Amino acid sequence: MAATSEKHVFQAEVNEVLSLVVNSLYSHREVFLRELISNAADAIDQLSFRALTDHGLMGQDEELQIELVRDKDAGTLTIRDNGIGMSHDELIGNLGTIARSGSRKLAESLSADQKKDISLIGQFGVGFYSAFLVADSVRVISRKAGSDETWEWESAAKGDFEIRRGERETRGTELVLKLKDDAKEYLEEWPVRETVRKYSDYVRWPIRMEIEKTTGEGDEKETTTEWVALNAASALWTRNKGEIEDAQYQEFYKSLSHDWQDPLGWTHFRIEGTHELTGLLYIPTKAPFDLGDRKKSGVRLFVKRVFIMDDAQEIVPEWLRFMRGVVDSEDLPLNVSREILQKDATTRFIRKQVVGKSLTLLEELANEGETERDVDGEKQKVNRFEQFWSEFGRSLKEGVYHEFDSRERLAGLLRFRSTHDDELHGLADYVGRMTEDQKSIYYVTGDSLATAKSSPHIEALAKRGYEVLLMTDPIDEWVVDALREFDGKQFVSAAKGALDLPESEEEKKAKEEKEKALAPVLERLGKSLESNVKSVRVTDRLTDSPACLVSDGGGMSAHQERMLREAGHDVPEQQRILEVNPDHPVIQKLESMTDDDQFGEWSALLHDQALIAEGALPTDPGAFARRVAQLMTKA
Ligand code: ADP
């Protein structure tokens, strides 16, 4: 065996993460065992999956298991698996760098305060590095399945690690932790047993440890050792709901997702019949930092208890990518590949179940309202659905767009602010509050709640006592466009088309008369603003403001147009309709204005202030400022 060893320095970010882990997770350090066992179980999953098609990989070593070995003389705890193993290059790549660029960016961007927040740190997937919570130094001896070379990696977490040839005759990985003085309790049977039971009971491979047994009494007393299994080793999701405690569901979630926080909720279901399927799906409490990564799903696919793949996008639609958990199918073939998944009818069935059960869970949370729950050991009043909405509401909006079959259910889960009060409201609440003569669901868009709330477009609606939804998320307008209606009531934009508000005969008559009287002014305004507006008409939506701009019924709203332009799209300039308020003094003044120049200045101002009121810039800000100054001087 070559005595030479190679020295490598850790990638800078590794040092960063290492010190983060060691400093912030100190009081939770028993989790190192969960993390390392979970890595070992993943390695066995990988092996058993590969061995399905490459039978040679399994060899003689068929009993897949994780072993824990305590060596009191050496002061070491060893975690050993006969999983997939790591090659020379994998040892360097996996344990010397942080591969996921997202983790790296997160590590760089965290402030000192945030670094104390373990829930954030949990998002790194610190896994392996947690070994240094209890160990001064760590040796990793590994042989890749199918290879006859064993390599050893060793580090004391002081900025570098060494790689040399190692000794191990069979495939798999062995982590030898040289325990710190204050972590020597892990050389004892009970602390290890307790920790495994607490965190890793459901790990689907047996976790074994050698323990001492004393038999007989007095002189007959005899101490022997024997290997015992420390965990139940049955996949948690295969057990009956009634037998599983909340704490077990929560621990399972944490080991599966590497999250440090309890999940917000879960659904555990079994489907029997033509297709057989078990699923355990969780909603995290906080959005993971890489939620933006559309190609990632957090649901693992199993077939008859055999792990098949992470990130099973085929069975979880993109908009549900925040869900975590497992789906275990009895029907798919064990050697299922992504290509087969994409074509198999079972996949569509599974996907449908995942969507349906997730929606049912969300509906349950939405109906629950505020409840008292245990949060970090304290009873607190929480509204789980509102928590969910603030983290993942956007995903449901995406769902409306993409999940055609579930649109109605998704619409029932949407939440908006409205002119009713400052709370979030569902559409059913809104419809329940509609006044007798109100036909439609009204909404207005704006860059902020304040702009939306003070939009001139909603004046007449407010006067009639109609509630208006205030939409500030750029995708809201697309969502209601896609929905068209809710509970038989159409969505109507306060800034588009004619509002068609119910009018009494007298109101109708009065309006017609005003229109007639105002006709010459409308014509003059139309001419004066020819290059800016499509037409000018009398409004039925204003009560206090002199004028506003509206889009055609079928057209894009000004807000949508602006969003698209800001996102770099080439949107043709759309001319809109200027609506004027016949009862406003400014309009009445215009009627009697004879000076053409002055009329031109005033009409330009009228148009600009309509733009400003909806959060846009005047056509020519310089000219606008000059006109206002002139007006002020004259006053
Ligand atoms: P994560 O598990 O979040 O990817 P870790 O730091 O825990 O991050 O591990 C890094 C990588 O090292 C793993 O993704 C895996 O490829 C490899 N690894 C860790 N432990 C083992 C093991 N026992 N057997 C095989 N590979 C392992």
XYZ file of C-alpha atoms and ligand atoms in Angstrom:
662
model
C 0.000 0.000 0.000
C 1.257 3.420 -0.909
C 2.185 5.418 2.154
C 1.826 8.668 0.329
C -1.005 10.956 1.102
C -2.363 13.993 -0.671
C -3.163 17.170 1.185
C -6.071 19.308 0.030
C -7.433 22.549 1.372
C -11.146 22.960 1.815
C -12.977 25.233 -0.500
C -13.386 28.534 1.345
C -17.133 28.076 1.719
C -16.624 24.753 3.461
C -14.681 26.475 6.219
C -17.483 28.979 6.451
C -20.156 26.309 6.722
C -18.062 24.274 9.134
C -17.654 27.113 11.576
C -21.322 27.975 11.182
C -22.363 24.454 11.986
C -20.060 24.023 14.926
C -20.952 27.381 16.464
C -24.666 27.517 15.879
C -25.731 23.950 16.269
C -23.785 23.271 19.409
C -26.852 22.900 21.610
C -28.447 20.558 19.091
C -25.371 18.511 18.492
C -27.032 15.119 18.950
C -28.444 15.611 15.453
C -25.052 14.627 14.024
C -26.148 11.024 14.334
C -29.368 11.616 12.453
C -27.476 13.373 9.658
C -24.807 10.709 9.296
C -27.290 7.844 9.493
C -29.428 9.565 6.931
C -26.427 9.856 4.579
C -25.697 6.166 5.130
C -29.304 5.233 4.417
C -29.233 7.326 1.238
C -26.061 5.525 0.163
C -27.798 2.164 0.672
C -30.852 3.403 -1.220
C -28.613 4.334 -4.107
C -26.928 0.972 -4.094
C -30.129 -1.017 -3.974
C -31.513 1.011 -6.836
C -28.416 0.539 -8.998
C -28.269 -3.142 -8.146
C -31.669 -3.601 -9.736
C -30.063 -3.346 -13.137
C -26.433 -4.131 -12.264
C -26.758 -7.375 -10.316
C -23.007 -7.714 -9.803
C -22.946 -4.686 -7.517
C -24.612 -6.478 -4.636
C -22.080 -9.345 -4.602
C -22.045 -11.470 -1.453
C -22.775 -8.542 0.784
C -26.522 -8.692 0.537
C -27.681 -7.744 3.955
C -27.989 -4.025 3.656
C -27.489 -2.318 6.980
C -25.924 0.438 9.002
C -23.649 -0.470 11.892
C -22.551 1.660 14.811
C -19.339 0.683 16.576
C -18.206 2.169 19.873
C -14.513 1.800 20.697
C -13.876 3.017 24.221
C -10.121 2.475 24.095
C -9.680 4.485 20.942
C -12.399 6.992 21.925
C -14.129 6.602 18.576
C -17.645 6.106 17.298
C -17.898 4.558 13.843
C -20.874 4.732 11.489
C -20.559 2.070 8.826
C -22.748 1.302 5.839
C -22.576 -1.106 2.920
C -24.068 1.349 0.476
C -22.803 2.806 -2.766
C -19.474 4.102 -1.377
C -17.284 6.882 -2.717
C -14.331 6.896 -5.100
C -11.156 8.923 -4.609
C -12.576 11.823 -6.601
C -15.960 11.646 -4.950
C -14.382 11.870 -1.505
C -12.680 15.064 -2.555
C -15.672 16.471 -4.387
C -18.374 15.525 -1.892
C -16.553 16.205 1.331
C -14.208 19.011 0.329
C -16.485 21.346 -1.549
C -20.006 22.583 -1.302
C -21.355 21.591 -4.625
C -24.679 23.264 -4.568
C -24.144 26.818 -5.649
C -27.363 27.826 -3.893
C -25.943 26.769 -0.529
C -22.778 28.644 -1.246
C -24.594 31.845 -2.091
C -26.730 31.495 0.980
C -23.683 30.999 3.188
C -22.144 34.140 1.762
C -25.242 36.229 2.110
C -26.194 35.449 5.698
C -25.673 38.225 8.199
C -24.090 37.551 11.581
C -27.511 37.497 13.223
C -28.972 35.145 10.682
C -26.098 32.763 11.236
C -27.419 32.125 14.708
C -30.746 31.075 13.274
C -30.595 27.323 12.979
C -33.606 27.069 10.738
C -31.658 28.943 8.082
C -28.561 26.907 8.609
C -30.594 23.747 8.288
C -31.282 24.691 4.712
C -27.683 24.103 3.725
C -28.004 20.395 4.041
C -25.035 20.532 6.418
C -25.245 16.765 6.725
C -21.745 15.422 6.808
C -20.125 18.433 8.453
C -22.251 17.928 11.537
C -19.756 15.154 12.409
C -17.497 17.919 13.685
C -20.048 18.832 16.319
C -18.851 15.879 18.341
C -15.522 14.926 16.744
C -12.094 16.511 16.825
C -11.201 14.616 13.717
C -12.996 12.408 11.240
C -11.752 9.596 9.017
C -13.908 8.439 6.127
C -12.909 5.095 4.676
C -14.800 4.207 1.556
C -14.909 1.754 -1.306
C -17.107 2.494 -4.259
C -19.436 -0.345 -5.261
C -17.901 -2.214 -8.179
C -14.379 -0.939 -7.485
C -11.467 -2.685 -5.754
C -9.846 0.455 -4.425
C -10.390 1.799 -0.939
C -9.634 5.410 -0.094
C -9.414 7.230 3.169
C -10.221 10.876 3.823
C -9.173 12.501 7.065
C -9.623 15.933 8.517
C -9.557 17.797 11.785
C -11.577 20.617 10.224
C -8.641 22.990 10.410
C -8.896 24.140 6.824
C -7.584 21.038 5.096
C -7.984 17.300 4.673
C -5.832 14.397 3.557
C -6.520 11.589 1.140
C -4.670 8.299 1.186
C -5.222 4.656 0.369
C -7.354 2.982 2.993
C -8.237 -0.451 4.251
C -11.653 -1.934 3.669
C -12.412 -5.153 1.857
C -16.008 -4.551 0.856
C -18.062 -1.820 -0.663
C -19.437 0.995 1.478
C -18.398 3.789 3.773
C -17.109 3.960 7.300
C -16.973 7.208 9.279
C -14.656 7.077 12.259
C -15.327 9.950 14.638
C -12.611 10.717 17.174
C -14.914 12.065 19.841
C -14.259 15.353 21.609
C -13.702 15.138 25.350
C -17.126 16.564 26.059
C -18.846 14.162 23.663
C -17.605 10.924 25.161
C -21.144 9.983 26.159
C -21.524 8.577 22.656
C -19.226 5.759 23.699
C -21.996 4.541 25.972
C -24.847 2.331 24.883
C -27.836 4.385 26.078
C -27.112 7.820 24.685
C -26.591 6.245 21.264
C -29.701 4.075 21.532
C -31.845 6.989 22.662
C -30.610 9.254 19.919
C -31.203 6.641 17.238
C -34.663 5.909 18.566
C -35.532 9.554 18.745
C -34.331 10.583 15.322
C -33.872 7.549 13.138
C -36.395 4.936 14.192
C -38.139 4.955 10.812
C -34.932 4.666 8.762
C -35.795 1.831 6.428
C -32.533 -0.069 6.867
C -31.603 -1.757 10.116
C -29.217 0.193 12.325
C -27.258 -2.288 14.444
C -24.933 -1.905 17.370
C -22.950 -4.303 19.507
C -23.986 -4.204 23.133
C -22.858 -5.956 26.254
C -25.174 -8.450 27.946
C -24.736 -9.733 31.429
C -26.319 -13.048 32.335
C -26.356 -15.089 35.523
C -25.628 -13.885 39.040
C -22.748 -13.790 41.478
C -19.882 -16.045 40.375
C -21.957 -17.267 37.459
C -22.119 -13.754 36.046
C -21.042 -13.694 32.464
C -20.718 -10.788 30.089
C -21.183 -11.385 26.401
C -21.704 -9.066 23.488
C -24.345 -9.225 20.808
C -25.530 -7.181 17.865
C -28.967 -5.659 18.276
C -31.127 -3.594 16.008
C -31.738 -0.099 17.386
C -34.543 0.985 15.097
C -37.865 -0.374 13.956
C -36.556 -0.229 10.365
C -39.961 -0.173 8.783
C -40.773 2.616 6.428
C -42.900 5.011 8.447
C -45.419 5.494 5.667
C -46.264 1.804 5.566
C -47.551 1.862 9.126
C -51.121 2.652 10.011
C -51.908 6.264 10.725
C -53.356 5.417 14.100
C -50.048 3.945 15.248
C -47.939 6.944 14.353
C -47.453 9.818 16.734
C -47.102 13.415 15.633
C -43.544 13.493 16.910
C -42.671 10.560 14.645
C -44.174 12.259 11.627
C -42.179 15.358 12.481
C -38.880 13.561 12.913
C -39.396 11.683 9.692
C -39.972 14.976 7.920
C -36.802 16.464 9.340
C -34.621 13.592 8.291
C -36.174 13.533 4.857
C -35.965 17.226 4.137
C -32.970 18.294 6.250
C -35.222 20.984 7.650
C -34.762 21.906 11.306
C -38.253 23.194 11.745
C -41.374 21.145 12.218
C -43.543 20.923 9.133
C -46.650 23.086 8.941
C -48.838 20.099 8.163
C -48.938 16.707 6.495
C -51.198 14.213 4.803
C -50.730 10.476 4.972
C -52.846 8.482 2.560
C -53.301 5.029 1.130
C -55.114 4.314 -2.085
C -56.357 0.861 -2.901
C -58.113 -0.493 -5.941
C -56.847 -0.679 -9.512
C -53.806 1.286 -8.426
C -52.138 0.924 -5.073
C -50.317 3.800 -3.608
C -49.135 5.184 -0.288
C -48.114 8.761 0.185
C -46.867 10.936 2.991
C -46.685 14.572 1.966
C -45.593 17.544 4.046
C -45.862 21.306 3.777
C -42.760 22.979 5.210
C -43.215 25.910 7.572
C -40.729 28.080 5.727
C -39.987 28.239 2.031
C -36.598 26.700 1.226
C -34.108 29.164 -0.188
C -34.085 27.368 -3.537
C -37.860 27.412 -4.065
C -37.181 29.437 -7.188
C -35.492 26.415 -8.728
C -38.393 25.120 -10.785
C -36.721 21.868 -11.645
C -36.628 20.680 -8.068
C -39.279 18.732 -6.327
C -39.006 17.474 -2.797
C -40.944 14.254 -3.172
C -39.141 10.935 -3.334
C -40.506 8.095 -5.344
C -40.416 4.560 -3.976
C -41.687 1.427 -5.660
C -42.654 -1.341 -3.243
C -40.511 0.249 -0.512
C -37.454 0.478 -2.818
C -36.110 3.959 -3.298
C -36.251 4.953 -6.971
C -35.513 8.649 -7.226
C -35.352 12.026 -5.568
C -36.931 14.965 -7.243
C -39.641 12.966 -8.964
C -40.964 15.813 -11.083
C -43.148 13.523 -13.132
C -45.424 12.860 -10.188
C -45.404 16.328 -8.643
C -46.360 19.325 -10.747
C -43.982 22.239 -10.743
C -46.315 24.516 -8.822
C -46.365 21.999 -5.950
C -42.582 21.859 -5.780
C -42.648 23.122 -2.176
C -44.171 19.832 -0.967
C -41.848 17.317 0.680
C -42.396 13.647 1.308
C -42.594 10.212 -0.254
C -44.836 8.399 -2.645
C -44.654 4.612 -2.722
C -46.272 2.833 -5.653
C -47.146 -0.855 -5.869
C -47.758 -0.719 -9.616
C -44.712 0.806 -11.252
C -41.936 -1.548 -12.327
C -38.875 -1.513 -10.086
C -36.597 -0.626 -12.952
C -38.657 2.435 -13.776
C -36.687 5.238 -15.428
C -37.625 8.839 -16.068
C -38.441 7.936 -19.653
C -40.856 5.218 -18.561
C -42.336 7.516 -15.937
C -43.052 10.127 -18.543
C -45.078 7.661 -20.596
C -46.669 5.437 -17.995
C -50.372 5.916 -17.281
C -49.697 5.097 -13.617
C -47.648 8.271 -13.423
C -50.676 10.361 -14.345
C -52.719 8.569 -11.737
C -50.092 9.206 -9.068
C -49.743 12.831 -10.066
C -53.489 13.288 -9.792
C -53.491 11.818 -6.291
C -50.598 14.020 -5.215
C -52.438 17.115 -6.440
C -55.760 16.037 -4.934
C -54.384 15.130 -1.526
C -52.272 18.276 -1.337
C -55.323 20.391 -2.113
C -57.381 18.568 0.500
C -54.669 19.243 3.069
C -54.598 22.919 2.132
C -58.379 23.136 2.311
C -58.269 21.633 5.783
C -55.750 24.240 6.872
C -57.835 27.000 5.301
C -60.944 25.855 7.172
C -59.102 25.499 10.434
C -58.638 29.245 10.953
C -56.737 30.232 14.058
C -55.815 27.400 16.411
C -53.634 26.839 19.404
C -50.536 24.861 18.559
C -47.260 23.815 20.017
C -44.535 26.002 18.554
C -41.059 25.204 19.868
C -42.537 23.819 23.058
C -44.842 26.786 23.671
C -48.566 27.028 23.058
C -49.265 29.741 20.525
C -52.239 30.924 18.524
C -51.457 30.454 14.861
C -53.287 30.555 11.588
C -51.526 27.861 9.617
C -53.101 28.740 6.321
C -52.045 32.365 6.569
C -48.534 31.198 7.380
C -48.676 28.964 4.356
C -50.029 31.758 2.199
C -47.251 34.164 3.059
C -44.597 31.561 2.191
C -46.162 29.714 -0.722
C -49.228 31.673 -1.889
C -47.476 32.462 -5.124
C -47.262 28.760 -5.928
C -51.039 28.409 -5.801
C -51.374 31.278 -8.234
C -49.022 29.423 -10.558
C -51.273 26.427 -10.042
C -54.336 28.317 -11.266
C -52.420 28.937 -14.428
C -51.161 25.417 -15.005
C -53.528 22.998 -13.270
C -56.601 23.359 -15.383
C -58.521 20.499 -13.768
C -58.144 21.921 -10.269
C -58.818 25.567 -11.027
C -61.950 25.783 -8.962
C -60.390 24.249 -5.890
C -57.341 26.453 -6.261
C -59.506 29.540 -6.655
C -61.128 28.683 -3.346
C -57.693 28.841 -1.698
C -56.573 32.186 -3.110
C -56.272 35.101 -0.704
C -56.394 38.816 -1.445
C -56.466 42.130 0.342
C -59.544 44.208 -0.267
C -61.210 47.503 0.533
C -63.198 45.683 3.256
C -60.402 45.851 5.851
C -56.707 45.089 6.190
C -57.078 41.314 6.450
C -56.572 38.656 3.790
C -59.779 37.365 2.276
C -60.822 34.366 0.271
C -63.074 34.782 -2.735
C -65.930 32.989 -0.982
C -65.772 35.613 1.806
C -65.971 38.309 -0.821
C -68.952 36.759 -2.568
C -70.663 36.330 0.794
C -70.384 40.068 1.391
C -71.591 41.150 -2.055
C -74.511 43.568 -1.924
C -77.832 42.640 -3.442
C -77.451 44.639 -6.633
C -73.784 43.711 -7.135
C -73.214 41.446 -10.114
C -69.461 41.069 -10.354
C -66.287 40.665 -8.362
C -64.363 43.910 -8.755
C -60.635 44.301 -8.550
C -58.081 46.997 -9.050
C -54.335 46.640 -9.532
C -51.488 48.772 -8.326
C -47.793 48.658 -7.498
C -48.615 48.971 -3.813
C -51.628 48.593 -1.564
C -51.710 52.367 -1.129
C -51.855 53.075 -4.888
C -54.507 50.442 -5.414
C -56.599 51.719 -2.513
C -56.521 55.339 -3.658
C -57.067 54.533 -7.313
C -59.692 56.852 -8.859
C -61.108 53.887 -10.760
C -62.819 52.518 -7.678
C -64.534 55.713 -6.491
C -68.010 54.905 -7.783
C -67.709 51.283 -6.658
C -66.805 52.422 -3.153
C -69.692 54.862 -3.135
C -72.096 52.043 -3.889
C -70.619 50.021 -1.061
C -69.033 47.428 -3.364
C -65.937 45.741 -2.021
C -62.936 45.837 -4.356
C -60.034 43.391 -4.346
C -56.673 45.150 -4.196
C -54.109 43.343 -6.323
C -50.456 44.175 -5.962
C -48.750 40.989 -7.072
C -47.851 41.273 -10.763
C -49.300 37.846 -11.480
C -52.680 38.521 -9.829
C -54.194 40.039 -12.927
C -53.147 37.068 -15.031
C -54.635 34.763 -12.452
C -58.080 36.387 -12.559
C -57.882 36.544 -16.338
C -57.333 32.808 -16.332
C -60.128 32.190 -13.829
C -62.662 34.516 -15.483
C -65.197 33.851 -12.743
C -65.711 32.507 -9.270
C -68.968 31.022 -8.020
C -70.681 32.231 -11.175
C -69.538 35.834 -10.651
C -67.306 37.415 -13.257
C -64.113 39.191 -12.350
C -64.285 42.788 -13.524
C -61.354 45.166 -13.547
C -62.209 48.608 -12.234
C -59.841 50.001 -14.849
C -61.084 48.201 -17.934
C -64.062 48.488 -20.259
C -67.429 49.773 -19.141
C -68.360 48.985 -15.547
C -72.045 48.581 -16.385
C -73.141 49.491 -12.913
C -76.832 49.094 -12.248
C -78.593 52.441 -12.741
C -82.071 53.660 -12.012
C -84.102 55.204 -14.847
C -83.437 58.659 -13.413
C -79.714 58.068 -13.174
C -79.676 56.874 -16.740
C -81.536 59.901 -17.934
C -79.368 62.310 -15.981
C -76.256 60.713 -17.457
C -77.566 60.994 -20.984
C -78.301 64.653 -20.471
C -74.855 65.309 -19.103
C -73.332 63.503 -22.038
C -75.274 65.657 -24.449
C -74.306 68.848 -22.658
C -70.695 67.808 -22.475
C -70.400 66.673 -26.079
C -68.540 69.771 -27.330
C -65.967 69.557 -24.504
C -65.463 65.853 -25.113
C -64.797 66.581 -28.737
C -62.350 69.381 -27.965
C -60.538 67.173 -25.449
C -60.385 64.349 -27.968
C -58.739 66.616 -30.510
C -56.350 68.158 -28.050
C -55.219 64.758 -26.749
C -55.392 63.027 -30.109
C -51.903 61.578 -29.897
C -52.396 60.278 -26.337
C -55.851 58.787 -26.033
C -58.152 56.704 -28.142
C -61.315 58.524 -27.161
C -62.894 60.623 -24.433
C -66.158 59.759 -22.721
C -68.263 60.486 -19.675
C -67.445 58.198 -16.765
C -69.588 56.211 -14.393
C -66.705 55.188 -12.153
C -65.533 58.533 -10.731
C -67.050 60.552 -7.930
C -64.190 62.715 -6.642
C -61.503 62.764 -9.333
C -61.849 64.738 -12.561
C -60.618 62.028 -14.937
C -59.122 58.566 -15.303
C -57.774 56.330 -18.037
C -59.360 52.977 -18.823
C -58.429 50.131 -21.108
C -60.697 48.420 -23.572
C -62.699 45.540 -22.159
C -60.557 42.898 -23.806
C -57.284 44.824 -23.698
C -54.349 44.616 -21.376
C -54.523 46.872 -18.341
C -52.016 49.681 -17.968
C -50.550 47.828 -15.008
C -49.985 44.647 -17.009
C -48.499 46.683 -19.813
C -46.093 48.393 -17.446
C -45.069 45.112 -15.785
C -44.310 43.534 -19.132
C -42.316 46.536 -20.269
C -40.326 46.560 -17.034
C -39.586 42.865 -17.567
C -38.013 43.808 -20.885
C -40.848 42.821 -23.217
C -41.578 44.828 -26.299
C -45.200 45.846 -25.760
C -46.827 48.093 -28.356
C -48.154 51.337 -26.907
C -51.871 50.932 -26.331
C -54.033 53.982 -26.468
C -56.617 54.134 -23.740
C -59.877 55.907 -23.136
C -59.989 59.087 -21.059
C -63.066 59.153 -18.878
C -64.110 62.466 -17.400
C -66.296 63.249 -14.442
C -69.060 65.660 -15.533
C -69.693 66.748 -11.942
C -66.131 67.840 -11.291
C -65.441 71.617 -11.204
C -62.388 71.202 -13.453
C -64.525 69.708 -16.205
C -67.110 72.398 -15.727
C -64.380 75.019 -16.023
C -63.217 73.460 -19.266
C -66.714 73.862 -20.691
C -66.483 77.602 -20.461
C -62.866 77.936 -21.543
C -62.503 79.863 -24.791
C -58.727 80.304 -24.997
C -57.438 77.386 -27.110
C -53.912 77.499 -25.693
C -55.157 77.386 -22.141
C -57.525 74.528 -23.047
C -54.563 72.618 -24.490
C -52.512 73.083 -21.313
C -55.400 71.996 -19.095
C -56.215 68.926 -21.095
C -52.564 67.835 -20.997
C -52.613 68.280 -17.221
C -55.836 66.322 -16.941
C -54.301 63.433 -18.838
C -51.075 63.514 -16.816
C -52.793 63.538 -13.453
C -54.858 60.529 -14.542
C -51.571 58.750 -15.263
C -50.044 59.747 -11.937
C -53.107 58.585 -10.011
C -52.530 55.054 -11.246
C -48.867 55.054 -10.333
C -47.431 55.864 -13.774
C -45.289 58.804 -14.874
C -46.724 61.787 -16.782
C -46.094 61.629 -20.546
C -43.470 64.375 -20.265
C -42.533 64.966 -16.603
C -40.657 68.206 -17.385
C -43.616 69.723 -19.203
C -45.929 68.537 -16.455
C -43.863 70.285 -13.759
C -43.804 73.482 -15.818
C -47.583 73.449 -16.257
C -48.190 72.907 -12.549
C -45.834 75.789 -11.692
C -47.660 78.058 -14.116
C -50.978 77.139 -12.618
C -49.696 77.796 -9.120
C -48.316 81.183 -10.148
C -51.677 82.168 -11.587
C -53.518 81.059 -8.498
P -26.011 16.203 1.382
O -26.289 14.878 1.967
O -26.947 17.266 1.793
O -25.765 16.172 -0.101
P -23.540 15.960 2.888
O -22.532 16.986 3.257
O -24.201 15.254 3.998
O -24.604 16.725 1.989
O -22.882 14.909 1.962
C -22.254 15.289 0.785
C -22.255 14.154 -0.177
O -21.321 13.154 0.246
C -23.549 13.416 -0.306
O -24.406 14.054 -1.224
C -23.088 12.040 -0.796
O -22.889 12.080 -2.197
C -21.760 11.882 -0.135
N -21.874 11.033 1.057
C -22.000 11.401 2.336
N -22.064 10.341 3.164
C -22.001 9.243 2.380
C -22.017 7.822 2.612
N -22.155 7.317 3.836
N -21.898 7.010 1.537
C -21.785 7.520 0.281
N -21.764 8.824 -0.004
C -21.872 9.683 1.025
